Amino acid sequence: MPATKTRATKTRYDRVAIAIHWLTALAILALLVMGFVMTSARPGSPLQFSLFQWHKSVGITVLALTVLRLGWRLSHRAPALPDTMPGLEKLAAHLGHVGLYGLLFALPLSGWAVVSTSPFNIPTVLYGLLPWPHLEFLTAFAPKAAINPVVSEAHELAAWLLIALLVVHIAAALRHHFLIRDTVLTRMLPRFGSETR
Ligand code: HEM
Ligand code: HEM
């Protein structure tokens, strides 16, 4: 029976964590582009309608991936950060990841709240196939017209916070790889071929 790797002996993220990380990264890039393009597209145009549908489908996919990812993360330890890394930097990395996880929940949930309280009341059908319910319980707290502008602002603010945190996240990953020259980036990269770990 293979021995379970402890945090100390584990040197790389596992395949599931790596696959979800990069799928999410790709989805986030697409969502940010779609989000900004669709909100500046001509209101009511076919392009705007189509982008909204794709945005909602990919956004809910990110929510599902994040639920899966958090479950995986809590049951599978991540590799320890290099011993050479100062304690404060380790803490910053940890807080940064917690912040990213928080936003990966806050964004889809606030977006879902936006469409659920929209005056246009457009149904959500994920990828044109799977009908997705609206969060009807929100109206127990206040009328839709009062909630909608608040969650819409929250969604936009969360998107800007995510962009800011990602700039730091990506800069930190590149700094580790090119300046410090440790394994922090490569252990999150897929390794094709035989896995010998
Ligand atoms: C991680 C996931 C998501 C990201 C990164 C994201 C990002 C964005 C961005 C950048 C915008 C444009 C910001 C603005 O000017 O308002 C936007 C707008 C919007 N998003 Fe998302 N979004 C995500 C998930 C979702 C989901 C799951 C839904 C709905 C199910 C959704 C619904 C909307 C709507 C309706 C708008 C139009 C603006 C508004 O009325 O607030 N988003 N999103
Ligand atoms: C664009 C959207 C991205 C999101 C939402 C994101 C999110 C995250 C999160 C939440 C973690 C923590 C993983 C965990 O321990 O559970 C992480 C780790 C990591 N990310 Fe990203 N990431 C993104 C893009 C990138 C990019 C473009 C790079 C590289 C240039 C990158 C490099 C890394 C590395 C190297 C780690 C591992 C750090 C460590 O070992 O502690 N990420 N990412």
PDB file of C-alpha atoms and ligand atoms in Angstrom:
ATOM      1  CA  MET A   1       0.000   0.000   0.000  1.00  0.00           C
ATOM      2  CA  PRO A   2       1.539   3.389  -0.952  1.00  0.00           C
ATOM      3  CA  ALA A   3       2.546   5.509   2.051  1.00  0.00           C
ATOM      4  CA  THR A   4       0.509   8.691   2.564  1.00  0.00           C
ATOM      5  CA  LYS A   5       2.668  11.746   1.962  1.00  0.00           C
ATOM      6  CA  THR A   6       2.785  14.210   4.802  1.00  0.00           C
ATOM      7  CA  ARG A   7       2.966  17.974   4.284  1.00  0.00           C
ATOM      8  CA  ALA A   8       6.716  17.826   4.978  1.00  0.00           C
ATOM      9  CA  THR A   9       7.469  15.151   2.330  1.00  0.00           C
ATOM     10  CA  LYS A  10       5.037  16.385  -0.318  1.00  0.00           C
ATOM     11  CA  THR A  11       6.945  18.470  -2.851  1.00  0.00           C
ATOM     12  CA  ARG A  12       4.262  19.206  -5.461  1.00  0.00           C
ATOM     13  CA  TYR A  13       0.569  19.954  -5.674  1.00  0.00           C
ATOM     14  CA  ASP A  14      -1.319  16.841  -6.785  1.00  0.00           C
ATOM     15  CA  ARG A  15      -2.885  16.416 -10.225  1.00  0.00           C
ATOM     16  CA  VAL A  16      -6.411  17.296  -9.090  1.00  0.00           C
ATOM     17  CA  ALA A  17      -5.295  20.533  -7.390  1.00  0.00           C
ATOM     18  CA  ILE A  18      -3.213  21.486 -10.456  1.00  0.00           C
ATOM     19  CA  ALA A  19      -6.031  20.704 -12.918  1.00  0.00           C
ATOM     20  CA  ILE A  20      -8.581  22.750 -10.942  1.00  0.00           C
ATOM     21  CA  HIS A  21      -6.117  25.644 -10.465  1.00  0.00           C
ATOM     22  CA  TRP A  22      -5.438  26.055 -14.192  1.00  0.00           C
ATOM     23  CA  LEU A  23      -9.026  25.384 -15.323  1.00  0.00           C
ATOM     24  CA  THR A  24     -10.169  28.066 -12.881  1.00  0.00           C
ATOM     25  CA  ALA A  25      -7.449  30.468 -14.043  1.00  0.00           C
ATOM     26  CA  LEU A  26      -8.576  30.058 -17.658  1.00  0.00           C
ATOM     27  CA  ALA A  27     -12.231  30.508 -16.690  1.00  0.00           C
ATOM     28  CA  ILE A  28     -11.440  33.644 -14.654  1.00  0.00           C
ATOM     29  CA  LEU A  29      -9.613  35.232 -17.562  1.00  0.00           C
ATOM     30  CA  ALA A  30     -12.597  34.533 -19.851  1.00  0.00           C
ATOM     31  CA  LEU A  31     -15.069  35.819 -17.221  1.00  0.00           C
ATOM     32  CA  LEU A  32     -13.232  39.096 -16.697  1.00  0.00           C
ATOM     33  CA  VAL A  33     -13.034  39.745 -20.446  1.00  0.00           C
ATOM     34  CA  MET A  34     -16.697  38.758 -20.985  1.00  0.00           C
ATOM     35  CA  GLY A  35     -17.806  40.785 -17.945  1.00  0.00           C
ATOM     36  CA  PHE A  36     -16.255  44.031 -19.158  1.00  0.00           C
ATOM     37  CA  VAL A  37     -17.167  43.506 -22.833  1.00  0.00           C
ATOM     38  CA  MET A  38     -20.813  42.593 -22.157  1.00  0.00           C
ATOM     39  CA  THR A  39     -21.405  45.546 -19.832  1.00  0.00           C
ATOM     40  CA  SER A  40     -20.144  47.945 -22.514  1.00  0.00           C
ATOM     41  CA  ALA A  41     -21.848  46.175 -25.467  1.00  0.00           C
ATOM     42  CA  ARG A  42     -24.940  47.758 -27.071  1.00  0.00           C
ATOM     43  CA  PRO A  43     -27.857  47.107 -24.681  1.00  0.00           C
ATOM     44  CA  GLY A  44     -30.146  44.421 -26.051  1.00  0.00           C
ATOM     45  CA  SER A  45     -27.746  43.421 -28.846  1.00  0.00           C
ATOM     46  CA  PRO A  46     -27.383  39.698 -29.721  1.00  0.00           C
ATOM     47  CA  LEU A  47     -23.678  39.941 -28.717  1.00  0.00           C
ATOM     48  CA  GLN A  48     -24.580  41.220 -25.276  1.00  0.00           C
ATOM     49  CA  PHE A  49     -27.238  38.540 -24.773  1.00  0.00           C
ATOM     50  CA  SER A  50     -24.901  35.742 -25.847  1.00  0.00           C
ATOM     51  CA  LEU A  51     -22.036  37.006 -23.643  1.00  0.00           C
ATOM     52  CA  PHE A  52     -24.356  37.204 -20.626  1.00  0.00           C
ATOM     53  CA  GLN A  53     -25.386  33.577 -21.141  1.00  0.00           C
ATOM     54  CA  TRP A  54     -21.764  32.413 -21.450  1.00  0.00           C
ATOM     55  CA  HIS A  55     -20.731  34.566 -18.480  1.00  0.00           C
ATOM     56  CA  LYS A  56     -23.398  33.031 -16.244  1.00  0.00           C
ATOM     57  CA  SER A  57     -22.574  29.465 -17.374  1.00  0.00           C
ATOM     58  CA  VAL A  58     -18.808  29.784 -16.911  1.00  0.00           C
ATOM     59  CA  GLY A  59     -19.294  31.712 -13.638  1.00  0.00           C
ATOM     60  CA  ILE A  60     -21.464  28.963 -12.116  1.00  0.00           C
ATOM     61  CA  THR A  61     -18.879  26.425 -13.345  1.00  0.00           C
ATOM     62  CA  VAL A  62     -16.245  28.333 -11.330  1.00  0.00           C
ATOM     63  CA  LEU A  63     -18.527  28.102  -8.280  1.00  0.00           C
ATOM     64  CA  ALA A  64     -18.797  24.308  -8.716  1.00  0.00           C
ATOM     65  CA  LEU A  65     -15.030  23.990  -9.267  1.00  0.00           C
ATOM     66  CA  THR A  66     -14.353  26.069  -6.150  1.00  0.00           C
ATOM     67  CA  VAL A  67     -16.633  23.913  -3.968  1.00  0.00           C
ATOM     68  CA  LEU A  68     -14.802  20.837  -5.294  1.00  0.00           C
ATOM     69  CA  ARG A  69     -11.446  22.525  -4.835  1.00  0.00           C
ATOM     70  CA  LEU A  70     -12.067  23.564  -1.257  1.00  0.00           C
ATOM     71  CA  GLY A  71     -13.212  20.039  -0.382  1.00  0.00           C
ATOM     72  CA  TRP A  72     -10.084  18.625  -2.005  1.00  0.00           C
ATOM     73  CA  ARG A  73      -7.833  21.186  -0.318  1.00  0.00           C
ATOM     74  CA  LEU A  74      -9.267  20.449   3.129  1.00  0.00           C
ATOM     75  CA  SER A  75      -8.760  16.716   2.679  1.00  0.00           C
ATOM     76  CA  HIS A  76      -5.361  16.836   0.889  1.00  0.00           C
ATOM     77  CA  ARG A  77      -2.544  18.872   2.360  1.00  0.00           C
ATOM     78  CA  ALA A  78      -0.679  21.344   0.174  1.00  0.00           C
ATOM     79  CA  PRO A  79       3.114  21.072  -0.016  1.00  0.00           C
ATOM     80  CA  ALA A  80       4.932  23.145   2.621  1.00  0.00           C
ATOM     81  CA  LEU A  81       6.406  26.451   1.460  1.00  0.00           C
ATOM     82  CA  PRO A  82      10.230  26.506   1.162  1.00  0.00           C
ATOM     83  CA  ASP A  83      12.082  26.750   4.524  1.00  0.00           C
ATOM     84  CA  THR A  84      14.074  29.641   3.095  1.00  0.00           C
ATOM     85  CA  MET A  85      10.923  31.783   2.859  1.00  0.00           C
ATOM     86  CA  PRO A  86      10.598  34.352   5.692  1.00  0.00           C
ATOM     87  CA  GLY A  87       7.668  33.761   8.084  1.00  0.00           C
ATOM     88  CA  LEU A  88       5.975  37.014   7.109  1.00  0.00           C
ATOM     89  CA  GLU A  89       6.035  36.061   3.418  1.00  0.00           C
ATOM     90  CA  LYS A  90       4.580  32.664   4.250  1.00  0.00           C
ATOM     91  CA  LEU A  91       1.789  34.407   6.150  1.00  0.00           C
ATOM     92  CA  ALA A  92       1.204  36.810   3.224  1.00  0.00           C
ATOM     93  CA  ALA A  93       1.037  33.863   0.781  1.00  0.00           C
ATOM     94  CA  HIS A  94      -1.439  32.089   3.032  1.00  0.00           C
ATOM     95  CA  LEU A  95      -3.638  35.181   3.459  1.00  0.00           C
ATOM     96  CA  GLY A  96      -3.477  35.824  -0.294  1.00  0.00           C
ATOM     97  CA  HIS A  97      -4.739  32.316  -1.016  1.00  0.00           C
ATOM     98  CA  VAL A  98      -7.522  32.659   1.563  1.00  0.00           C
ATOM     99  CA  GLY A  99      -8.502  35.956  -0.100  1.00  0.00           C
ATOM    100  CA  LEU A 100      -8.544  34.297  -3.539  1.00  0.00           C
ATOM    101  CA  TYR A 101     -10.740  31.475  -2.245  1.00  0.00           C
ATOM    102  CA  GLY A 102     -13.085  34.054  -0.674  1.00  0.00           C
ATOM    103  CA  LEU A 103     -13.415  35.926  -3.959  1.00  0.00           C
ATOM    104  CA  LEU A 104     -13.900  32.690  -5.930  1.00  0.00           C
ATOM    105  CA  PHE A 105     -17.054  32.250  -3.824  1.00  0.00           C
ATOM    106  CA  ALA A 106     -18.081  35.918  -3.542  1.00  0.00           C
ATOM    107  CA  LEU A 107     -18.006  36.559  -7.299  1.00  0.00           C
ATOM    108  CA  PRO A 108     -20.290  33.759  -8.522  1.00  0.00           C
ATOM    109  CA  LEU A 109     -22.629  34.160  -5.538  1.00  0.00           C
ATOM    110  CA  SER A 110     -22.987  37.925  -6.019  1.00  0.00           C
ATOM    111  CA  GLY A 111     -23.425  37.401  -9.797  1.00  0.00           C
ATOM    112  CA  TRP A 112     -26.108  34.812  -9.097  1.00  0.00           C
ATOM    113  CA  ALA A 113     -27.800  37.318  -6.775  1.00  0.00           C
ATOM    114  CA  VAL A 114     -27.659  39.966  -9.557  1.00  0.00           C
ATOM    115  CA  VAL A 115     -29.494  37.787 -12.087  1.00  0.00           C
ATOM    116  CA  SER A 116     -31.938  36.593  -9.413  1.00  0.00           C
ATOM    117  CA  THR A 117     -33.028  40.161  -8.626  1.00  0.00           C
ATOM    118  CA  SER A 118     -32.765  41.618 -12.142  1.00  0.00           C
ATOM    119  CA  PRO A 119     -35.782  43.644 -13.317  1.00  0.00           C
ATOM    120  CA  PHE A 120     -35.469  41.799 -16.673  1.00  0.00           C
ATOM    121  CA  ASN A 121     -36.008  38.433 -14.958  1.00  0.00           C
ATOM    122  CA  ILE A 122     -34.127  36.483 -17.634  1.00  0.00           C
ATOM    123  CA  PRO A 123     -33.955  32.726 -16.902  1.00  0.00           C
ATOM    124  CA  THR A 124     -30.519  31.149 -16.595  1.00  0.00           C
ATOM    125  CA  VAL A 125     -29.932  28.000 -18.655  1.00  0.00           C
ATOM    126  CA  LEU A 126     -26.330  26.846 -18.224  1.00  0.00           C
ATOM    127  CA  TYR A 127     -24.657  26.231 -21.604  1.00  0.00           C
ATOM    128  CA  GLY A 128     -28.169  26.320 -23.109  1.00  0.00           C
ATOM    129  CA  LEU A 129     -28.841  22.914 -21.517  1.00  0.00           C
ATOM    130  CA  LEU A 130     -29.257  23.010 -17.749  1.00  0.00           C
ATOM    131  CA  PRO A 131     -31.942  25.298 -16.238  1.00  0.00           C
ATOM    132  CA  TRP A 132     -30.479  27.060 -13.185  1.00  0.00           C
ATOM    133  CA  PRO A 133     -32.784  28.415 -10.461  1.00  0.00           C
ATOM    134  CA  HIS A 134     -32.833  31.989  -9.211  1.00  0.00           C
ATOM    135  CA  LEU A 135     -32.154  32.723  -5.525  1.00  0.00           C
ATOM    136  CA  GLU A 136     -35.825  33.352  -4.712  1.00  0.00           C
ATOM    137  CA  PHE A 137     -35.190  33.463  -0.946  1.00  0.00           C
ATOM    138  CA  LEU A 138     -33.491  36.872  -1.347  1.00  0.00           C
ATOM    139  CA  THR A 139     -36.885  38.563  -1.618  1.00  0.00           C
ATOM    140  CA  ALA A 140     -37.586  37.496   1.984  1.00  0.00           C
ATOM    141  CA  PHE A 141     -35.120  40.228   3.040  1.00  0.00           C
ATOM    142  CA  ALA A 142     -36.030  43.127   0.743  1.00  0.00           C
ATOM    143  CA  PRO A 143     -37.738  43.810  -2.610  1.00  0.00           C
ATOM    144  CA  LYS A 144     -35.712  42.859  -5.706  1.00  0.00           C
ATOM    145  CA  ALA A 145     -35.421  46.509  -6.760  1.00  0.00           C
ATOM    146  CA  ALA A 146     -33.642  47.336  -3.478  1.00  0.00           C
ATOM    147  CA  ILE A 147     -31.278  44.337  -3.560  1.00  0.00           C
ATOM    148  CA  ASN A 148     -30.267  44.482  -7.219  1.00  0.00           C
ATOM    149  CA  PRO A 149     -28.110  47.664  -7.197  1.00  0.00           C
ATOM    150  CA  VAL A 150     -26.350  46.551  -3.988  1.00  0.00           C
ATOM    151  CA  VAL A 151     -25.364  43.088  -5.267  1.00  0.00           C
ATOM    152  CA  SER A 152     -24.462  44.543  -8.655  1.00  0.00           C
ATOM    153  CA  GLU A 153     -22.042  47.003  -7.005  1.00  0.00           C
ATOM    154  CA  ALA A 154     -20.689  44.192  -4.807  1.00  0.00           C
ATOM    155  CA  HIS A 155     -20.085  42.018  -7.901  1.00  0.00           C
ATOM    156  CA  GLU A 156     -18.147  44.774  -9.654  1.00  0.00           C
ATOM    157  CA  LEU A 157     -16.139  45.618  -6.530  1.00  0.00           C
ATOM    158  CA  ALA A 158     -15.293  41.931  -6.015  1.00  0.00           C
ATOM    159  CA  ALA A 159     -14.094  41.737  -9.639  1.00  0.00           C
ATOM    160  CA  TRP A 160     -11.709  44.658  -9.078  1.00  0.00           C
ATOM    161  CA  LEU A 161     -10.481  43.162  -5.795  1.00  0.00           C
ATOM    162  CA  LEU A 162      -9.836  39.878  -7.604  1.00  0.00           C
ATOM    163  CA  ILE A 163      -7.873  41.665 -10.328  1.00  0.00           C
ATOM    164  CA  ALA A 164      -5.741  43.453  -7.695  1.00  0.00           C
ATOM    165  CA  LEU A 165      -5.065  40.236  -5.771  1.00  0.00           C
ATOM    166  CA  LEU A 166      -4.256  38.370  -8.992  1.00  0.00           C
ATOM    167  CA  VAL A 167      -1.679  40.975  -9.983  1.00  0.00           C
ATOM    168  CA  VAL A 168       0.098  40.342  -6.662  1.00  0.00           C
ATOM    169  CA  HIS A 169      -0.427  36.547  -6.926  1.00  0.00           C
ATOM    170  CA  ILE A 170       1.029  36.297 -10.430  1.00  0.00           C
ATOM    171  CA  ALA A 171       3.895  38.704  -9.634  1.00  0.00           C
ATOM    172  CA  ALA A 172       4.759  36.592  -6.557  1.00  0.00           C
ATOM    173  CA  ALA A 173       4.734  33.364  -8.613  1.00  0.00           C
ATOM    174  CA  LEU A 174       7.008  34.903 -11.256  1.00  0.00           C
ATOM    175  CA  ARG A 175       9.317  36.377  -8.577  1.00  0.00           C
ATOM    176  CA  HIS A 176       9.741  32.930  -7.016  1.00  0.00           C
ATOM    177  CA  HIS A 177      10.534  31.387 -10.374  1.00  0.00           C
ATOM    178  CA  PHE A 178      12.800  33.968 -11.984  1.00  0.00           C
ATOM    179  CA  LEU A 179      14.381  35.854  -9.066  1.00  0.00           C
ATOM    180  CA  ILE A 180      14.403  33.493  -6.074  1.00  0.00           C
ATOM    181  CA  ARG A 181      14.591  30.440  -8.357  1.00  0.00           C
ATOM    182  CA  ASP A 182      12.773  28.010  -6.090  1.00  0.00           C
ATOM    183  CA  THR A 183      10.098  25.410  -6.954  1.00  0.00           C
ATOM    184  CA  VAL A 184       7.012  27.384  -5.897  1.00  0.00           C
ATOM    185  CA  LEU A 185       5.805  27.881  -9.500  1.00  0.00           C
ATOM    186  CA  THR A 186       6.908  24.536 -10.991  1.00  0.00           C
ATOM    187  CA  ARG A 187       5.144  22.526  -8.307  1.00  0.00           C
ATOM    188  CA  MET A 188       1.862  24.069  -9.478  1.00  0.00           C
ATOM    189  CA  LEU A 189       2.624  23.298 -13.152  1.00  0.00           C
ATOM    190  CA  PRO A 190       1.385  20.086 -14.790  1.00  0.00           C
ATOM    191  CA  ARG A 191       4.111  17.500 -15.333  1.00  0.00           C
ATOM    192  CA  PHE A 192       3.474  15.500 -18.450  1.00  0.00           C
ATOM    193  CA  GLY A 193       4.809  11.955 -18.761  1.00  0.00           C
ATOM    194  CA  SER A 194       5.455   9.525 -15.892  1.00  0.00           C
ATOM    195  CA  GLU A 195       4.755  10.791 -12.381  1.00  0.00           C
ATOM    196  CA  THR A 196       7.489   9.439 -10.104  1.00  0.00           C
ATOM    197  CA  ARG A 197       6.542  11.215  -6.910  1.00  0.00           C
TER     198      ARG A 197
HETATM  199  C1  HEM B   1     -15.652  34.084 -10.702  1.00  0.00           C
HETATM  200  C2  HEM B   1     -16.749  34.377 -11.347  1.00  0.00           C
HETATM  201  C3  HEM B   1     -17.092  35.704 -11.970  1.00  0.00           C
HETATM  202  C4  HEM B   1     -16.284  36.760 -12.353  1.00  0.00           C
HETATM  203  C5  HEM B   1     -14.766  36.873 -12.246  1.00  0.00           C
HETATM  204  C6  HEM B   1     -17.161  37.785 -12.898  1.00  0.00           C
HETATM  205  C7  HEM B   1     -16.730  39.006 -13.401  1.00  0.00           C
HETATM  206  C8  HEM B   1     -17.555  40.008 -13.866  1.00  0.00           C
HETATM  207  C9  HEM B   1     -17.119  41.295 -14.341  1.00  0.00           C
HETATM  208  C10 HEM B   1     -15.667  41.755 -14.452  1.00  0.00           C
HETATM  209  C11 HEM B   1     -18.217  42.005 -14.688  1.00  0.00           C
HETATM  210  C12 HEM B   1     -18.250  43.429 -15.234  1.00  0.00           C
HETATM  211  C13 HEM B   1     -18.267  44.369 -14.053  1.00  0.00           C
HETATM  212  C14 HEM B   1     -19.245  45.467 -14.182  1.00  0.00           C
HETATM  213  O1  HEM B   1     -18.916  46.444 -14.867  1.00  0.00           O
HETATM  214  O2  HEM B   1     -20.338  45.352 -13.605  1.00  0.00           O
HETATM  215  C15 HEM B   1     -19.369  41.185 -14.429  1.00  0.00           C
HETATM  216  C16 HEM B   1     -20.683  41.565 -14.634  1.00  0.00           C
HETATM  217  C17 HEM B   1     -21.769  40.732 -14.448  1.00  0.00           C
HETATM  218  N1  HEM B   1     -21.744  39.430 -14.003  1.00  0.00           N
HETATM  219 FE1  HEM B   1     -20.121  38.392 -13.417  1.00  0.00          FE
HETATM  220  N2  HEM B   1     -18.463  37.347 -12.822  1.00  0.00           N
HETATM  221  C18 HEM B   1     -18.456  36.089 -12.283  1.00  0.00           C
HETATM  222  C19 HEM B   1     -19.569  35.278 -12.061  1.00  0.00           C
HETATM  223  C20 HEM B   1     -20.866  35.590 -12.403  1.00  0.00           C
HETATM  224  C21 HEM B   1     -22.008  34.713 -12.255  1.00  0.00           C
HETATM  225  C22 HEM B   1     -21.959  33.275 -11.730  1.00  0.00           C
HETATM  226  C23 HEM B   1     -23.097  35.398 -12.675  1.00  0.00           C
HETATM  227  C24 HEM B   1     -24.552  34.973 -12.748  1.00  0.00           C
HETATM  228  C25 HEM B   1     -24.994  33.751 -12.564  1.00  0.00           C
HETATM  229  C26 HEM B   1     -22.652  36.723 -13.088  1.00  0.00           C
HETATM  230  C27 HEM B   1     -23.468  37.722 -13.564  1.00  0.00           C
HETATM  231  C28 HEM B   1     -23.052  38.971 -13.949  1.00  0.00           C
HETATM  232  C29 HEM B   1     -23.952  40.023 -14.389  1.00  0.00           C
HETATM  233  C30 HEM B   1     -25.477  39.917 -14.484  1.00  0.00           C
HETATM  234  C31 HEM B   1     -23.150  41.123 -14.708  1.00  0.00           C
HETATM  235  C32 HEM B   1     -23.646  42.481 -15.274  1.00  0.00           C
HETATM  236  C33 HEM B   1     -23.346  43.606 -14.371  1.00  0.00           C
HETATM  237  C34 HEM B   1     -24.284  43.777 -13.239  1.00  0.00           C
HETATM  238  O3  HEM B   1     -25.484  43.899 -13.466  1.00  0.00           O
HETATM  239  O4  HEM B   1     -23.783  43.833 -12.105  1.00  0.00           O
HETATM  240  N3  HEM B   1     -21.283  36.810 -12.919  1.00  0.00           N
HETATM  241  N4  HEM B   1     -18.943  39.968 -13.930  1.00  0.00           N
HETATM  242  C1  HEM B   2      -6.108  33.731 -12.859  1.00  0.00           C
HETATM  243  C2  HEM B   2      -6.666  33.161 -11.831  1.00  0.00           C
HETATM  244  C3  HEM B   2      -5.954  32.476 -10.677  1.00  0.00           C
HETATM  245  C4  HEM B   2      -6.560  32.143  -9.512  1.00  0.00           C
HETATM  246  C5  HEM B   2      -8.016  32.409  -9.143  1.00  0.00           C
HETATM  247  C6  HEM B   2      -5.556  31.516  -8.671  1.00  0.00           C
HETATM  248  C7  HEM B   2      -5.814  31.032  -7.389  1.00  0.00           C
HETATM  249  C8  HEM B   2      -4.921  30.333  -6.612  1.00  0.00           C
HETATM  250  C9  HEM B   2      -5.203  29.777  -5.301  1.00  0.00           C
HETATM  251  C10 HEM B   2      -6.546  29.892  -4.577  1.00  0.00           C
HETATM  252  C11 HEM B   2      -4.090  29.127  -4.884  1.00  0.00           C
HETATM  253  C12 HEM B   2      -3.925  28.378  -3.566  1.00  0.00           C
HETATM  254  C13 HEM B   2      -3.970  26.913  -3.832  1.00  0.00           C
HETATM  255  C14 HEM B   2      -4.123  26.078  -2.577  1.00  0.00           C
HETATM  256  O1  HEM B   2      -3.169  25.958  -1.820  1.00  0.00           O
HETATM  257  O2  HEM B   2      -5.226  25.549  -2.381  1.00  0.00           O
HETATM  258  C15 HEM B   2      -3.089  29.286  -5.908  1.00  0.00           C
HETATM  259  C16 HEM B   2      -1.811  28.776  -5.865  1.00  0.00           C
HETATM  260  C17 HEM B   2      -0.843  29.057  -6.797  1.00  0.00           C
HETATM  261  N1  HEM B   2      -0.978  29.807  -7.951  1.00  0.00           N
HETATM  262 FE1  HEM B   2      -2.653  30.645  -8.635  1.00  0.00          FE
HETATM  263  N2  HEM B   2      -4.354  31.488  -9.333  1.00  0.00           N
HETATM  264  C18 HEM B   2      -4.549  32.064 -10.575  1.00  0.00           C
HETATM  265  C19 HEM B   2      -3.589  32.246 -11.551  1.00  0.00           C
HETATM  266  C20 HEM B   2      -2.269  31.929 -11.418  1.00  0.00           C
HETATM  267  C21 HEM B   2      -1.218  32.215 -12.388  1.00  0.00           C
HETATM  268  C22 HEM B   2      -1.444  32.917 -13.739  1.00  0.00           C
HETATM  269  C23 HEM B   2      -0.052  31.753 -11.856  1.00  0.00           C
HETATM  270  C24 HEM B   2       1.347  31.796 -12.429  1.00  0.00           C
HETATM  271  C25 HEM B   2       1.877  32.768 -13.085  1.00  0.00           C
HETATM  272  C26 HEM B   2      -0.361  31.140 -10.579  1.00  0.00           C
HETATM  273  C27 HEM B   2       0.538  30.513  -9.763  1.00  0.00           C
HETATM  274  C28 HEM B   2       0.243  29.862  -8.588  1.00  0.00           C
HETATM  275  C29 HEM B   2       1.213  29.108  -7.806  1.00  0.00           C
HETATM  276  C30 HEM B   2       2.690  28.941  -8.139  1.00  0.00           C
HETATM  277  C31 HEM B   2       0.540  28.603  -6.685  1.00  0.00           C
HETATM  278  C32 HEM B   2       1.126  27.748  -5.549  1.00  0.00           C
HETATM  279  C33 HEM B   2       1.627  28.636  -4.466  1.00  0.00           C
HETATM  280  C34 HEM B   2       2.145  27.819  -3.307  1.00  0.00           C
HETATM  281  O3  HEM B   2       2.813  26.831  -3.518  1.00  0.00           O
HETATM  282  O4  HEM B   2       1.857  28.169  -2.165  1.00  0.00           O
HETATM  283  N3  HEM B   2      -1.713  31.285 -10.333  1.00  0.00           N
HETATM  284  N4  HEM B   2      -3.622  30.032  -6.956  1.00  0.00           N
END
